[in-house]
Amino acid sequence: MIERKIVTSVLVYTYEELSEEYKRLVDEAKRVTQNAYAPYSKFNVGAAVLLENGEIVCSTNQHNPAYPSGLCAERVTMFYANSRYPNVAPRAIAIATFADGDFLDEPITPCGACRQVLLESEIRYGKDIDVLLFGRKGIYVLSNVKGLLPLSFDKSFLK
Ligand code: THU
């Protein structure tokens, strides 16, 4: 028997410690939470994707009374970014949540389906995507999506 360890490193930043570019990205993710359509959970999630061309694409979660028909902010935003700029690699994504009248103290982390979708964008463009998860007490920063989804399924299995 051998053991294989998979290590994911998460850096916890204060807002002030972020680069100006990433401060702006986090600001955008926070700003768009107000555009979320989340009348049922009142859990407003905003996501902002920074592209290699410097553009920032933002979007939010979208509810539906038939619950599975709704979609998380991360997937709405990454699908939108990849549709709007199919030839431009995403460099980073920031995520923020507003609920009960304030931003959450601790960051939320993307669900499994969103991780899979973000991973596909990372692989598709061949560039690591920084993931910034905003919490009032600290901002988690991961240097790629792969770290969020160890032992993931990807195109290499389809060969
Ligand atoms: N949600 C997101 O948009 N992103 C996440 O990472 C987790 C959850 C959404 C899904 C749903 O619209 C709401 O938050 C929770 O009810």
Coordinates of C-alpha atoms and ligand atoms in Angstrom, one line a residue:
M1 CA 0.0 0.0 0.0
I2 CA 1.2 3.5 -0.8
E3 CA -0.2 6.7 0.4
R4 CA -0.6 9.6 -2.0
K5 CA -1.2 13.0 -0.3
I6 CA -3.0 15.7 -2.1
V7 CA -2.3 19.1 -0.6
T8 CA -4.3 22.3 -1.2
S9 CA -2.9 25.6 0.1
V10 CA -5.3 28.4 0.9
L11 CA -3.9 31.8 1.7
V12 CA -6.0 34.1 3.9
Y13 CA -5.7 37.7 3.0
T14 CA -7.1 40.9 4.5
Y15 CA -8.7 43.2 1.9
E16 CA -5.8 45.7 2.4
E17 CA -3.2 43.0 1.5
L18 CA -4.8 42.3 -1.9
S19 CA -3.4 43.9 -5.1
E20 CA -5.3 46.9 -6.5
E21 CA -6.5 44.6 -9.3
Y22 CA -7.9 42.0 -6.9
K23 CA -9.4 44.6 -4.6
R24 CA -11.4 45.8 -7.6
L25 CA -12.4 42.2 -8.5
V26 CA -13.6 41.6 -4.9
D27 CA -15.4 45.0 -5.0
E28 CA -17.2 43.9 -8.1
A29 CA -18.3 40.6 -6.7
K30 CA -19.6 42.3 -3.7
R31 CA -21.4 45.0 -5.7
V32 CA -23.3 42.5 -7.9
T33 CA -24.7 40.6 -5.0
Q34 CA -27.4 43.3 -5.0
N35 CA -28.4 42.1 -8.5
A36 CA -28.9 38.4 -7.4
Y37 CA -32.3 36.8 -8.0
A38 CA -32.6 34.8 -4.8
P39 CA -36.1 35.5 -3.4
Y40 CA -36.4 32.0 -1.9
S41 CA -33.1 31.6 0.1
K42 CA -32.3 35.3 0.2
F43 CA -28.7 34.2 -0.1
N44 CA -27.3 36.7 -2.7
V45 CA -24.1 35.4 -4.3
G46 CA -22.0 37.6 -6.6
A47 CA -19.2 36.5 -8.8
A48 CA -16.7 38.5 -10.8
V49 CA -14.3 37.0 -13.4
L50 CA -11.2 38.8 -14.4
L51 CA -10.1 38.0 -18.0
E52 CA -6.7 38.1 -19.5
N53 CA -7.7 41.2 -21.5
G54 CA -8.4 43.1 -18.3
E55 CA -12.2 42.9 -18.6
I56 CA -14.3 42.0 -15.6
V57 CA -17.4 40.0 -16.1
C58 CA -19.9 39.8 -13.2
S59 CA -23.1 37.9 -12.5
T60 CA -25.2 36.4 -9.7
N61 CA -27.1 33.4 -8.6
Q62 CA -30.5 32.9 -10.2
H63 CA -33.3 31.1 -8.4
N64 CA -36.3 29.3 -9.6
P65 CA -39.3 27.9 -7.7
A66 CA -38.4 24.6 -9.3
Y67 CA -35.2 24.7 -7.3
P68 CA -32.9 22.6 -9.5
S69 CA -33.7 24.9 -12.4
G70 CA -31.8 27.8 -10.7
L71 CA -28.0 28.2 -11.0
C72 CA -25.2 29.4 -8.8
A73 CA -23.4 32.7 -9.4
E74 CA -20.1 31.0 -10.3
R75 CA -21.6 29.0 -13.1
V76 CA -23.7 31.8 -14.5
T77 CA -20.6 34.1 -14.5
M78 CA -18.1 31.6 -15.9
F79 CA -20.5 30.5 -18.7
Y80 CA -21.2 34.1 -19.5
A81 CA -17.5 35.1 -19.6
N82 CA -16.7 32.1 -21.8
S83 CA -19.6 32.9 -24.1
R84 CA -18.9 36.6 -24.3
Y85 CA -15.1 36.2 -24.7
P86 CA -14.6 32.6 -26.0
N87 CA -10.9 33.3 -26.9
V88 CA -9.9 35.1 -23.8
A89 CA -8.6 33.1 -20.7
P90 CA -10.0 33.8 -17.3
R91 CA -7.3 34.8 -14.8
A92 CA -9.3 35.0 -11.6
I93 CA -12.7 34.7 -10.1
A94 CA -14.0 36.4 -6.9
I95 CA -17.1 35.3 -5.0
A96 CA -19.0 37.2 -2.3
T97 CA -22.3 36.5 -0.5
F98 CA -24.7 38.9 1.1
A99 CA -27.4 37.5 3.4
D100 CA -29.4 38.7 6.4
G101 CA -28.4 42.3 5.6
D102 CA -24.6 41.9 5.4
F103 CA -21.7 40.1 3.8
L104 CA -20.8 36.8 5.4
D105 CA -18.0 36.7 7.9
E106 CA -16.6 33.5 6.5
P107 CA -16.3 32.9 2.8
I108 CA -18.6 30.4 1.1
T109 CA -16.9 27.9 -1.1
P110 CA -18.2 26.9 -4.6
C111 CA -20.4 23.8 -4.8
G112 CA -19.2 20.6 -6.5
A113 CA -20.9 21.4 -9.8
C114 CA -19.4 24.9 -9.9
R115 CA -15.9 23.5 -9.1
Q116 CA -16.3 21.2 -12.1
V117 CA -17.3 24.0 -14.4
L118 CA -14.5 26.3 -13.2
L119 CA -12.0 23.5 -13.7
E120 CA -13.1 23.0 -17.3
S121 CA -12.4 26.7 -18.0
E122 CA -9.0 26.3 -16.3
I123 CA -8.2 23.3 -18.5
R124 CA -9.8 24.8 -21.7
Y125 CA -7.6 27.9 -21.7
G126 CA -4.5 26.2 -20.1
K127 CA -4.1 28.9 -17.5
D128 CA -4.5 28.6 -13.7
I129 CA -7.4 30.6 -12.4
D130 CA -7.0 32.4 -9.0
V131 CA -10.0 31.9 -6.8
L132 CA -10.8 34.6 -4.3
L133 CA -13.5 33.8 -1.7
F134 CA -14.6 36.9 0.2
G135 CA -15.4 36.8 3.9
R136 CA -15.5 39.8 6.2
K137 CA -13.0 38.1 8.5
G138 CA -10.7 37.1 5.7
I139 CA -10.4 36.5 2.0
Y140 CA -9.4 33.0 1.0
V141 CA -7.1 32.9 -2.1
L142 CA -6.3 29.7 -4.0
S143 CA -3.9 29.8 -6.9
N144 CA -5.9 27.4 -9.1
V145 CA -9.2 25.6 -9.4
K146 CA -7.6 22.2 -9.4
G147 CA -6.9 22.6 -5.7
L148 CA -10.6 22.9 -5.1
L149 CA -11.3 19.6 -6.8
P150 CA -8.8 16.9 -6.1
L151 CA -9.1 13.6 -8.0
S152 CA -11.3 15.4 -10.5
F153 CA -12.8 14.0 -13.7
D154 CA -11.5 15.7 -16.8
K155 CA -11.1 15.1 -20.6
S156 CA -8.0 12.9 -20.0
F157 CA -10.4 10.1 -19.0
L158 CA -12.3 10.3 -22.3
K159 CA -9.4 9.3 -24.5
Ligands
THU1 N1 -25.1 29.5 -4.4 C1 -24.2 30.1 -5.2 O1 -24.6 30.9 -6.1 N2 -22.9 29.8 -5.1 C2 -22.4 29.0 -4.2 O2 -21.2 28.8 -4.2 C3 -23.2 28.3 -3.3 C4 -24.7 28.6 -3.4 C5 -26.5 29.9 -4.5 C6 -27.4 28.8 -5.0 C7 -28.7 29.3 -4.5 O3 -29.2 30.3 -5.4 C8 -28.3 30.0 -3.2 O4 -27.0 30.3 -3.3 C9 -28.6 29.2 -2.0 O5 -29.9 28.9 -1.9

